[in-house]
Coordinates of C-alpha atoms in Angstrom, one line a residue:
Chain A
X5 CA 7.8 -10.0 -11.0
X6 CA 11.1 -11.6 -11.7
X7 CA 14.2 -10.3 -9.8
X8 CA 15.3 -8.5 -13.0
X9 CA 12.0 -6.7 -13.2
X10 CA 12.0 -5.9 -9.5
X11 CA 15.5 -4.4 -9.9
X12 CA 14.4 -2.3 -12.8
X13 CA 11.4 -1.0 -10.9
X14 CA 13.5 -0.3 -7.8
X15 CA 16.2 1.5 -9.7
X16 CA 13.6 3.6 -11.6
X17 CA 12.1 4.8 -8.3
X18 CA 15.5 5.4 -6.8
X19 CA 16.8 7.3 -9.8
X20 CA 13.6 9.4 -9.9
X21 CA 14.0 10.3 -6.3
X22 CA 17.7 11.3 -6.7
X23 CA 16.7 13.3 -9.9
X24 CA 14.0 15.1 -7.8
X25 CA 16.2 16.3 -5.0
X26 CA 19.2 17.2 -7.3
X27 CA 16.8 19.1 -9.6
X28 CA 15.7 21.3 -6.7
X29 CA 19.1 21.4 -5.1
X30 CA 18.7 25.0 -3.8
X31 CA 15.8 23.7 -1.7
X32 CA 17.3 20.4 -0.7
X33 CA 21.1 20.6 -0.5
X34 CA 21.9 24.3 0.1
X35 CA 19.8 25.1 3.2
X36 CA 21.3 22.4 5.5
X37 CA 24.8 23.5 4.4
X38 CA 24.0 27.1 5.4
X39 CA 22.4 26.0 8.7
X40 CA 25.2 23.7 9.7
X41 CA 27.8 26.3 8.8
X42 CA 26.1 28.7 11.2
X43 CA 26.1 26.0 13.9
X44 CA 29.8 25.5 13.4
X45 CA 30.6 29.2 13.5
X46 CA 28.3 30.1 16.4
X47 CA 28.3 27.0 18.6
X48 CA 31.6 25.6 17.6
X49 CA 34.0 28.5 17.1
X50 CA 32.5 31.4 19.0
X51 CA 30.6 29.9 22.0
X52 CA 32.6 26.7 21.9
X53 CA 35.9 28.4 22.8
X54 CA 34.4 29.6 26.1
X55 CA 32.9 26.2 26.9
X56 CA 36.2 24.4 26.9
X57 CA 36.4 20.6 26.7
X58 CA 33.6 18.1 26.6
X59 CA 34.1 14.4 26.9
X60 CA 37.8 14.9 26.6
X61 CA 37.6 16.8 23.3
X62 CA 37.3 20.4 22.3
X63 CA 33.7 21.5 22.0
X64 CA 34.0 21.9 18.3
X65 CA 35.3 18.3 17.9
X66 CA 32.5 17.1 20.2
X67 CA 29.7 18.9 18.4
X68 CA 30.7 18.0 14.8
X69 CA 29.5 14.3 14.9
X70 CA 26.1 15.4 16.4
X71 CA 25.6 18.1 13.8
X72 CA 26.4 15.7 11.0
X73 CA 23.9 13.2 12.4
X74 CA 21.3 15.9 12.8
X75 CA 21.7 16.9 9.2
X76 CA 21.4 13.2 8.1
X77 CA 18.3 12.6 10.2
X78 CA 16.4 15.7 9.1
X79 CA 17.2 15.4 5.4
X80 CA 16.5 11.6 5.2
X81 CA 13.1 12.2 6.9
X82 CA 12.3 15.4 5.0
X83 CA 13.1 14.0 1.6
X84 CA 10.8 11.0 1.9
X85 CA 7.9 12.8 3.7
X86 CA 7.8 15.6 1.1
X87 CA 8.4 13.5 -1.9
X88 CA 5.9 10.8 -1.1
X89 CA 3.3 13.2 0.1
X90 CA 3.7 15.4 -3.0
X91 CA 3.2 12.2 -5.1
X92 CA 0.0 11.6 -3.1
X93 CA -1.1 15.2 -3.4
X94 CA -0.5 15.3 -7.2
X95 CA -1.8 11.7 -7.5
X96 CA 1.3 10.7 -9.3
X97 CA 1.7 8.0 -6.8
X98 CA -1.1 6.2 -8.8
X99 CA 1.5 5.6 -11.5
X100 CA 3.2 3.3 -9.1
X101 CA 0.1 1.9 -7.4
X102 CA -1.5 0.7 -10.7
X103 CA 1.8 -0.9 -11.9
X104 CA 2.9 -4.4 -10.9
X105 CA 5.6 -3.0 -8.7
X106 CA 5.3 -4.7 -5.3
X107 CA 4.7 -2.5 -2.2
X108 CA 8.1 -3.4 -0.7
X109 CA 9.9 -2.2 -3.8
X110 CA 8.0 1.1 -3.7
X111 CA 8.9 1.6 -0.1
X112 CA 12.6 0.6 -0.6
X113 CA 12.9 2.9 -3.6
X114 CA 11.6 5.9 -1.7
X115 CA 13.5 5.1 1.5
X116 CA 16.8 4.7 -0.2
X117 CA 16.1 7.9 -2.2
X118 CA 15.8 9.6 1.2
X119 CA 19.0 7.9 2.4
X120 CA 20.8 9.1 -0.6
X121 CA 19.9 12.7 0.2
X122 CA 20.7 12.3 3.9
X123 CA 24.1 10.8 3.2
X124 CA 25.0 13.4 0.5
X125 CA 24.1 16.2 2.9
X126 CA 26.0 14.4 5.7
X127 CA 29.0 14.3 3.5
X128 CA 28.8 18.0 2.5
X129 CA 28.4 18.9 6.2
X130 CA 31.4 16.8 7.0
X131 CA 33.5 18.6 4.4
X132 CA 32.4 21.9 5.9
X133 CA 33.3 20.7 9.4
X134 CA 36.8 20.0 8.1
X135 CA 37.2 23.7 7.5
X136 CA 36.7 24.3 11.3
X137 CA 38.4 21.3 12.8
X138 CA 40.2 18.1 12.0
X139 CA 38.5 14.8 12.2
X140 CA 40.2 11.4 12.6
X141 CA 37.7 8.7 12.5
X142 CA 38.3 6.0 15.2
X143 CA 36.0 3.2 14.0
X144 CA 35.2 3.6 10.3
X145 CA 32.9 0.6 10.1
X146 CA 30.7 1.7 13.0
X147 CA 30.6 5.3 11.7
X148 CA 29.4 4.3 8.2
X149 CA 27.0 1.6 9.5
X150 CA 25.3 3.7 12.1
X151 CA 24.9 6.7 9.8
X152 CA 23.4 4.5 7.1
X153 CA 21.0 2.7 9.5
X154 CA 19.9 5.9 11.1
X155 CA 19.3 7.4 7.7
X156 CA 17.2 4.3 6.8
X157 CA 15.2 4.6 10.0
X158 CA 14.3 8.2 9.6
X159 CA 13.5 7.8 5.9
X160 CA 11.1 5.0 6.9
X161 CA 9.5 7.3 9.5
X162 CA 9.1 10.0 6.9
X163 CA 7.5 7.4 4.6
X164 CA 4.9 6.5 7.2
X165 CA 4.3 10.2 8.0
X166 CA 3.6 10.8 4.3
X167 CA 1.1 7.8 4.2
X168 CA -0.9 9.3 7.0
X169 CA -0.6 12.9 5.9
X170 CA -3.7 14.6 4.5
X171 CA -2.2 18.1 4.1
X172 CA 1.1 19.8 3.9
X173 CA 0.6 20.8 7.5
X174 CA 0.6 17.1 8.5
X175 CA 4.1 16.7 7.0
X176 CA 5.5 19.5 9.2
X177 CA 3.9 18.5 12.5
X178 CA 6.2 15.5 13.3
X179 CA 9.4 17.2 12.3
X180 CA 8.5 20.4 14.3
X181 CA 7.1 18.9 17.4
X182 CA 8.8 15.6 17.7
X183 CA 11.9 15.3 15.6
X184 CA 13.5 18.7 16.3
X185 CA 13.1 18.5 20.1
X186 CA 14.3 14.9 20.3
X187 CA 17.3 15.8 18.1
X188 CA 18.2 18.9 20.2
X189 CA 17.8 16.8 23.4
X190 CA 19.6 13.8 21.9
X191 CA 23.1 14.8 22.9
X192 CA 24.0 16.7 19.8
X193 CA 25.3 19.7 21.7
X194 CA 26.2 18.2 25.1
X195 CA 27.1 15.1 27.0
X196 CA 24.4 13.7 29.2
X197 CA 27.0 13.5 31.9
X198 CA 26.2 17.2 32.5
X199 CA 22.7 16.4 33.5
X200 CA 21.3 15.3 36.9
X201 CA 20.6 11.6 37.3
X202 CA 16.8 12.2 36.7
X203 CA 17.4 14.0 33.4
X204 CA 20.1 11.5 32.4
X205 CA 17.6 8.6 32.9
X206 CA 14.9 10.5 30.9
X207 CA 17.4 11.3 28.1
X208 CA 18.1 7.6 27.8
X209 CA 14.5 7.1 26.6
X210 CA 15.3 9.3 23.6
X211 CA 16.3 7.0 20.7
X212 CA 18.2 9.8 18.9
X213 CA 20.6 9.9 21.8
X214 CA 21.8 6.4 21.0
X215 CA 22.3 7.1 17.3
X216 CA 24.2 10.4 17.9
X217 CA 26.4 8.7 20.5
X218 CA 27.0 5.7 18.4
X219 CA 28.2 7.9 15.6
X220 CA 30.2 10.0 18.0
X221 CA 31.8 6.8 19.2
X222 CA 32.7 5.9 15.6
X223 CA 34.3 9.3 15.0
X224 CA 35.8 10.2 18.4
X225 CA 35.8 6.9 20.3
X226 CA 33.7 8.3 23.2
X227 CA 30.1 7.7 24.0
X228 CA 27.5 8.3 26.7
X229 CA 25.8 5.0 26.0
X230 CA 26.5 1.4 25.1
X231 CA 27.0 1.3 21.3
X232 CA 25.7 -2.3 21.1
X233 CA 22.4 -1.1 22.4
X234 CA 22.3 1.6 19.9
X235 CA 22.7 -0.8 17.0
X236 CA 20.1 -3.2 18.5
X237 CA 17.7 -0.3 19.0
X238 CA 18.1 1.1 15.5
X239 CA 17.7 -2.4 13.9
X240 CA 14.6 -3.0 16.0
X241 CA 13.1 0.3 15.0
X242 CA 13.9 -0.3 11.3
X243 CA 12.2 -3.7 11.4
X244 CA 9.2 -2.4 13.2
X245 CA 8.8 0.7 11.0
X246 CA 9.2 -1.4 7.8
X247 CA 6.6 -3.9 8.9
X248 CA 4.2 -1.0 9.8
X249 CA 4.8 0.8 6.5
X250 CA 4.1 -2.4 4.5
X251 CA 1.0 -3.2 6.6
X252 CA -0.3 0.3 5.8
X253 CA 0.4 -0.1 2.1
X254 CA -1.1 -3.5 1.9
X255 CA -4.3 -2.2 3.5
X256 CA -4.2 0.8 1.2
X257 CA -4.2 3.3 4.1
X258 CA -4.9 6.7 2.6
X259 CA -3.6 5.4 -0.8
X260 CA -6.4 3.3 -2.0
X261 CA -10.2 3.5 -1.4
Chain B
X11 CA -12.1 -17.8 -26.0
X12 CA -10.9 -16.2 -22.8
X13 CA -12.5 -12.8 -22.2
X14 CA -10.2 -9.8 -22.1
X15 CA -12.2 -8.7 -19.0
X16 CA -14.6 -10.8 -17.0
X17 CA -16.5 -9.2 -14.1
X18 CA -18.8 -11.3 -11.9
X19 CA -21.0 -10.0 -9.1
X20 CA -18.6 -7.1 -8.4
X21 CA -19.5 -5.1 -5.3
X22 CA -18.1 -2.1 -3.6
X23 CA -19.4 -0.5 -0.5
X24 CA -17.3 2.5 0.7
X25 CA -16.4 3.0 4.4
X26 CA -19.2 5.6 4.7
X27 CA -21.7 2.9 3.8
X28 CA -22.3 4.1 0.2
X29 CA -23.0 1.1 -2.1
X30 CA -21.2 2.1 -5.3
X31 CA -21.5 -1.3 -7.0
X32 CA -24.3 -3.7 -6.3
X33 CA -23.0 -6.8 -7.9
X34 CA -22.4 -6.0 -11.6
X35 CA -21.3 -8.6 -14.1
X36 CA -20.2 -8.2 -17.7
X37 CA -17.6 -9.5 -20.2
X38 CA -15.4 -7.7 -22.7
X39 CA -14.1 -9.8 -25.5
X40 CA -10.5 -9.6 -26.9
X41 CA -10.2 -6.9 -29.6
X42 CA -13.5 -5.2 -28.6
X43 CA -14.0 -1.5 -28.4
X44 CA -16.3 -1.4 -25.4
X45 CA -18.2 1.6 -24.0
X46 CA -19.0 1.8 -20.3
X47 CA -21.5 4.5 -19.9
X48 CA -23.5 6.0 -17.1
X49 CA -24.3 9.3 -15.4
X50 CA -22.0 10.9 -12.8
X51 CA -21.8 8.7 -9.7
X52 CA -23.1 5.6 -11.5
X53 CA -20.1 3.5 -10.6
X54 CA -17.9 3.7 -13.7
X55 CA -14.9 5.1 -12.0
X56 CA -15.3 2.8 -9.1
X57 CA -15.3 -0.2 -11.5
X58 CA -12.1 1.1 -13.2
X59 CA -10.5 1.8 -9.9
X60 CA -11.0 -1.8 -8.9
X61 CA -9.5 -3.0 -12.1
X62 CA -6.3 -1.0 -11.6
X63 CA -6.2 -1.6 -7.8
X64 CA -6.9 1.9 -6.7
X65 CA -10.2 0.8 -5.2
X66 CA -10.6 -2.4 -3.1
X67 CA -13.6 -4.4 -4.0
X68 CA -15.8 -5.7 -1.3
X69 CA -17.2 -8.7 -3.2
X70 CA -17.2 -10.5 -6.6
X71 CA -14.4 -11.4 -9.0
X72 CA -12.5 -9.8 -11.8
X73 CA -10.3 -11.6 -14.4
X74 CA -8.1 -9.9 -16.9
X75 CA -7.3 -12.3 -19.8
X76 CA -8.1 -15.2 -17.6
X77 CA -6.0 -14.0 -14.6
X78 CA -8.0 -13.5 -11.5
X79 CA -6.8 -10.3 -9.7
X80 CA -7.2 -12.1 -6.4
X81 CA -4.7 -14.8 -7.5
X82 CA -2.1 -12.7 -9.3
X83 CA -2.8 -9.0 -9.6
X84 CA 0.8 -8.1 -10.7
X85 CA 0.4 -10.4 -13.8
X86 CA -3.0 -9.0 -14.5
X87 CA -1.7 -5.4 -14.2
X88 CA 1.0 -6.2 -16.8
X89 CA -1.8 -6.5 -19.4
X90 CA -3.6 -3.4 -18.3
X91 CA -3.1 0.2 -19.2
X92 CA -5.2 2.9 -17.6
X93 CA -5.9 6.5 -18.6
X94 CA -7.6 8.1 -15.6
X95 CA -10.1 10.9 -15.6
X96 CA -7.9 13.2 -13.5
X97 CA -4.3 14.2 -14.3
X98 CA -2.1 12.0 -12.2
X99 CA 1.5 12.8 -13.0
X100 CA 4.0 15.0 -11.4
X101 CA 3.5 18.5 -12.8
X102 CA 7.1 19.4 -12.4
X103 CA 8.6 16.5 -14.3
X104 CA 9.4 16.6 -18.0
X105 CA 7.2 14.9 -20.5
X106 CA 9.8 12.4 -21.6
X107 CA 10.7 11.5 -18.0
X108 CA 7.0 10.9 -17.0
X109 CA 6.5 8.5 -19.9
X110 CA 9.9 6.7 -19.8
X111 CA 9.8 6.3 -16.0
X112 CA 6.5 4.4 -16.3
X113 CA 8.3 1.7 -18.3
X114 CA 10.6 1.1 -15.3
X115 CA 7.6 0.5 -13.1
X116 CA 6.6 -2.3 -15.5
X117 CA 10.1 -3.7 -15.5
X118 CA 11.1 -2.5 -18.9
X119 CA 14.8 -2.1 -19.6
X120 CA 15.7 1.6 -19.9
X121 CA 16.7 1.4 -23.6
X122 CA 13.4 -0.1 -24.6
X123 CA 11.5 2.4 -22.5
X124 CA 13.3 5.2 -24.2
X125 CA 12.6 3.8 -27.6
X126 CA 8.9 3.4 -26.9
X127 CA 8.7 6.8 -25.2
X128 CA 9.9 8.3 -28.5
X129 CA 7.5 6.2 -30.5
X130 CA 4.4 7.1 -28.5
X131 CA 5.3 10.7 -28.0
X132 CA 5.7 11.1 -31.8
X133 CA 2.4 9.2 -32.4
X134 CA 0.5 11.5 -30.1
X135 CA 2.2 14.7 -31.3
X136 CA 4.1 15.4 -28.1
X137 CA 7.7 14.7 -29.2
X138 CA 8.4 18.5 -29.6
X139 CA 7.3 18.9 -26.0
X140 CA 9.5 16.1 -24.6
X141 CA 11.7 18.5 -22.6
X142 CA 8.8 20.6 -21.3
X143 CA 7.6 20.3 -17.7
X144 CA 4.1 18.7 -17.7
X145 CA 2.5 21.8 -16.0
X146 CA 3.3 23.9 -19.1
X147 CA 1.2 21.7 -21.3
X148 CA -2.4 22.4 -22.5
X149 CA -5.3 20.3 -21.2
X150 CA -5.4 18.3 -24.5
X151 CA -1.6 17.7 -24.4
X152 CA -1.9 16.4 -20.8
X153 CA -4.6 13.9 -21.8
X154 CA -2.4 12.7 -24.7
X155 CA 0.5 12.5 -22.3
X156 CA -1.5 10.1 -20.1
X157 CA -2.4 8.0 -23.1
X158 CA 1.3 7.8 -24.2
X159 CA 2.2 6.7 -20.6
X160 CA -0.5 4.1 -20.5
X161 CA 0.6 2.6 -23.8
X162 CA 4.3 2.4 -23.0
X163 CA 4.2 -1.2 -21.8
X164 CA 1.9 -2.0 -24.7
X165 CA -1.0 -3.4 -22.7
X166 CA -3.5 -5.9 -24.2
X167 CA -6.4 -4.1 -22.5
X168 CA -6.5 -0.3 -22.4
X169 CA -9.1 1.5 -20.2
X170 CA -9.8 5.2 -20.9
X171 CA -11.8 7.1 -18.4
X172 CA -13.2 10.1 -20.3
X173 CA -10.1 10.7 -22.4
X174 CA -11.6 13.5 -24.5
X175 CA -13.1 15.5 -21.7
X176 CA -12.2 19.2 -22.3
X177 CA -10.5 18.4 -25.6
X178 CA -11.4 20.5 -28.7
X179 CA -13.2 18.9 -31.6
X180 CA -10.2 18.7 -34.0
X181 CA -8.0 17.0 -31.3
X182 CA -10.9 14.8 -30.3
X183 CA -11.2 13.5 -33.9
X184 CA -7.5 12.8 -34.1
X185 CA -7.6 11.0 -30.8
X186 CA -10.5 8.9 -32.1
X187 CA -8.4 7.9 -35.2
X188 CA -5.5 7.0 -33.0
X189 CA -7.6 4.8 -30.7
X190 CA -9.2 3.1 -33.7
X191 CA -5.7 2.4 -35.0
X192 CA -4.5 0.8 -31.9
X193 CA -7.8 -1.2 -31.6
X194 CA -7.3 -2.4 -35.1
X195 CA -3.9 -3.6 -34.1
X196 CA -5.5 -5.8 -31.5
X197 CA -5.6 -3.8 -28.3
X198 CA -8.9 -4.2 -26.5
X199 CA -10.3 -0.9 -25.4
X200 CA -12.8 0.1 -22.7
X201 CA -14.0 3.7 -22.9
X202 CA -16.1 5.8 -20.6
X203 CA -17.3 9.0 -21.9
X204 CA -20.1 11.6 -21.6
X205 CA -19.9 12.2 -25.3
X206 CA -22.4 9.6 -26.6
X207 CA -21.6 10.3 -30.2
X208 CA -18.0 9.3 -29.3
X209 CA -19.3 5.9 -28.0
X210 CA -21.5 5.5 -31.0
X211 CA -18.7 6.2 -33.4
X212 CA -16.0 4.1 -31.8
X213 CA -17.5 1.3 -29.8
X214 CA -19.1 -2.0 -30.9
X215 CA -20.5 -3.1 -27.5
X216 CA -21.8 -1.2 -24.5
X217 CA -22.7 -1.6 -20.9
X218 CA -24.7 1.1 -19.2
X219 CA -24.4 1.4 -15.5
X220 CA -26.6 3.4 -13.2
X221 CA -26.7 3.5 -9.4
X222 CA -24.3 0.6 -9.2
X223 CA -26.3 -1.7 -11.4
X224 CA -25.9 -2.7 -15.1
X225 CA -29.1 -1.5 -16.8
X226 CA -28.0 -2.5 -20.4
X227 CA -25.3 -4.7 -21.8
X228 CA -25.5 -5.4 -25.5
X229 CA -24.0 -4.3 -28.9
X230 CA -24.5 -0.7 -30.0
X231 CA -26.2 -2.0 -33.1
X232 CA -28.7 -4.0 -31.1
X233 CA -29.3 -1.1 -28.8
X234 CA -30.0 1.3 -31.6
X235 CA -32.4 -1.1 -33.2
X236 CA -34.6 -0.8 -30.1
X237 CA -35.2 2.9 -30.9
X238 CA -39.0 3.1 -31.5
X239 CA -38.8 6.5 -33.0
X240 CA -36.3 9.0 -34.4
X241 CA -36.7 12.7 -34.8
X242 CA -35.1 14.3 -37.9
X243 CA -34.4 17.8 -38.9
X244 CA -34.8 18.3 -42.7
X245 CA -33.4 21.4 -44.5
X246 CA -35.4 22.4 -47.6
X247 CA -34.4 24.2 -50.7
X248 CA -37.7 26.0 -51.0
X249 CA -38.7 28.8 -48.6
X250 CA -41.7 27.6 -46.6
X251 CA -44.3 30.0 -45.3
X252 CA -46.4 27.3 -43.5
X253 CA -46.0 23.6 -42.6
X254 CA -46.5 21.3 -45.5
X255 CA -48.9 18.3 -45.4
X256 CA -46.9 15.6 -43.7
X257 CA -49.3 12.8 -44.6
X258 CA -49.1 10.1 -41.9
X259 CA -46.0 11.6 -40.3
X260 CA -45.8 13.8 -37.2
X261 CA -44.0 17.0 -38.3
X262 CA -43.8 20.7 -37.8
X263 CA -42.2 23.8 -39.4
X264 CA -39.2 25.0 -37.5
X265 CA -38.3 28.0 -39.6
X266 CA -38.8 28.9 -43.3
X267 CA -36.0 26.4 -44.4
X268 CA -36.3 23.5 -41.9
X269 CA -38.8 20.9 -40.8
X270 CA -38.8 18.6 -37.8
X271 CA -40.3 15.1 -38.5
X272 CA -40.8 12.1 -36.2
X273 CA -40.4 8.7 -37.9
X274 CA -42.1 6.0 -35.9
X275 CA -40.8 2.4 -36.1
X276 CA -42.3 0.9 -39.3
X277 CA -42.5 4.2 -41.1
X278 CA -40.2 4.8 -44.1
X279 CA -38.2 7.9 -44.9
X280 CA -38.8 7.2 -48.6
X281 CA -42.5 7.7 -48.0
X282 CA -41.8 11.0 -46.3
X283 CA -39.7 12.3 -49.2
X284 CA -42.3 11.2 -51.7
X285 CA -44.9 13.1 -49.7
X286 CA -42.8 16.3 -49.7
X287 CA -41.7 15.9 -53.3
X288 CA -45.4 15.8 -54.3
X289 CA -45.6 19.3 -52.8
X290 CA -42.5 20.4 -54.7
X291 CA -40.4 20.5 -51.6
X292 CA -36.8 19.3 -52.0
X293 CA -34.8 18.2 -49.0
X294 CA -31.1 19.3 -49.3
X295 CA -29.9 17.8 -46.0
X296 CA -31.1 15.9 -42.9
X297 CA -29.8 15.0 -39.5
X298 CA -31.0 13.5 -36.2
X299 CA -32.3 16.1 -33.8
X300 CA -30.3 14.4 -31.0
X301 CA -27.7 11.6 -31.0
X302 CA -29.6 8.3 -31.2
X303 CA -27.6 6.7 -28.4
X304 CA -28.2 9.7 -26.3
X305 CA -32.0 9.3 -26.7
X306 CA -31.7 5.7 -25.7
X307 CA -29.4 6.5 -22.8
X308 CA -31.8 9.0 -21.4
X309 CA -34.8 6.7 -21.7
X310 CA -32.9 3.8 -20.1
X311 CA -31.9 5.9 -17.2
X312 CA -35.4 7.3 -16.9
X313 CA -36.8 3.7 -16.7
X314 CA -34.3 3.0 -13.9
X315 CA -35.6 6.0 -11.8
X316 CA -37.8 5.0 -8.9
X317 CA -41.5 6.0 -9.6
X318 CA -43.1 8.6 -7.5
X319 CA -45.0 5.9 -5.7
X320 CA -41.7 4.1 -4.9
X321 CA -40.3 7.4 -3.6
X322 CA -43.3 7.9 -1.3
X323 CA -42.9 4.3 -0.1
X324 CA -39.2 5.1 0.8

């Protein structure tokens, strides 16, 4: 396919993905807004006032970047895993598989569709956060780049989950038993300085800790970890997951017989 | 002339060891209306799956208009439109969006895709349903939706896997007319169907596949010529109380106004009518007892069955 045809195929997939999650906005855009608003009220305002400062900032200021990142991660992942698995379940994925659209364009279209939802939800959560606290972004480039790359990474993970999934149960196992624990233990609600050296070392094996802290560094200018390592790690994961996803597609894993 | 489709020694063995295709070969010429027939599980859908990349072949070669799918599958796919047996579109999308989106997957500019979507939805009687979610359509409408979608990029080769399954007679006839129209305009069509009258009415050439092998590949006319006997039902004007004298024909009385007569190869219908006429019996109408192609189909498959001795040997 020529670059022009590739662009047309990509933009068609991307537009369809955006149309899908905006069509069902009460299921895709409203729930994270409600959940995050509750986090802000309960953890930020009510409990946060009794906690005091963390990392040199009020607890509300500290927790906001983590909660934005949490919303971006879960929505990027959730969008792609549910959309691509639904396409498999309804067999509408065959529309794409029988077409000349290359595998990497299919993957990119779905992934950036998930990124679009993740970033839109992240933006909405940010606007809600501004009701509770003020945010002055310290490093705008780092903030935008890390949130975008994190969104890409988890959209890719959702894509791979959907390729392997054989039932709707299979698309909820990873978010429930892997993603949620790693997110909650990834420094969203606390600084790892509070932990004993053993738990600090263990926490540093959690990739989400690096992403949350890199984003927090971009917004607040403080981080528990080296931001350079965070970017290197995210880029390495993106490269590895992209290669894995393309390998699965080229071998027709659970897509072709 | 380059064949629209050329299949050579095509093999498929699934992961569970089932050998769905045992090395089939056949050609479909440009402009043909070709029937690919066979009982359930014969290998028809596997063959179609390989052509559209949903099934990975384990051996052999496939060329679409001279392009080997192993060399340049995307280019081959540009010439191919497929209407699958199962509904394979998002049930929650609108009819217009399902068809128009397909154009994008083939690299069509949005404006052109929209124009063609309108053209084919109108041709297939779905334009009024363009804003309806696909799940709200009847079974026949869903089939027509898949045909419209497959035609959007105006493929040179259209494959229809049982397109009229579950479609009422009136709609089936209108679909036949539509398919004949696009075939007359130059689109090569490959059809699989369980309605053998459909294959006999529409198709010029045929391949019959059974247990992963091609058991017949010829023109429909040639195949029908091999019929050694035909059984006709004759409706009579006179009320008959007993079977008339059939002369040299094998016949019997079905009821007081109809006869069943077997015409062997070499016998003439004129002789039969003369024989009946001599007994003051007038025939008002006649028809084949069963579809002719169906009779051949059944006999070919029966020949392909292992004999009881073979079964014991197994």
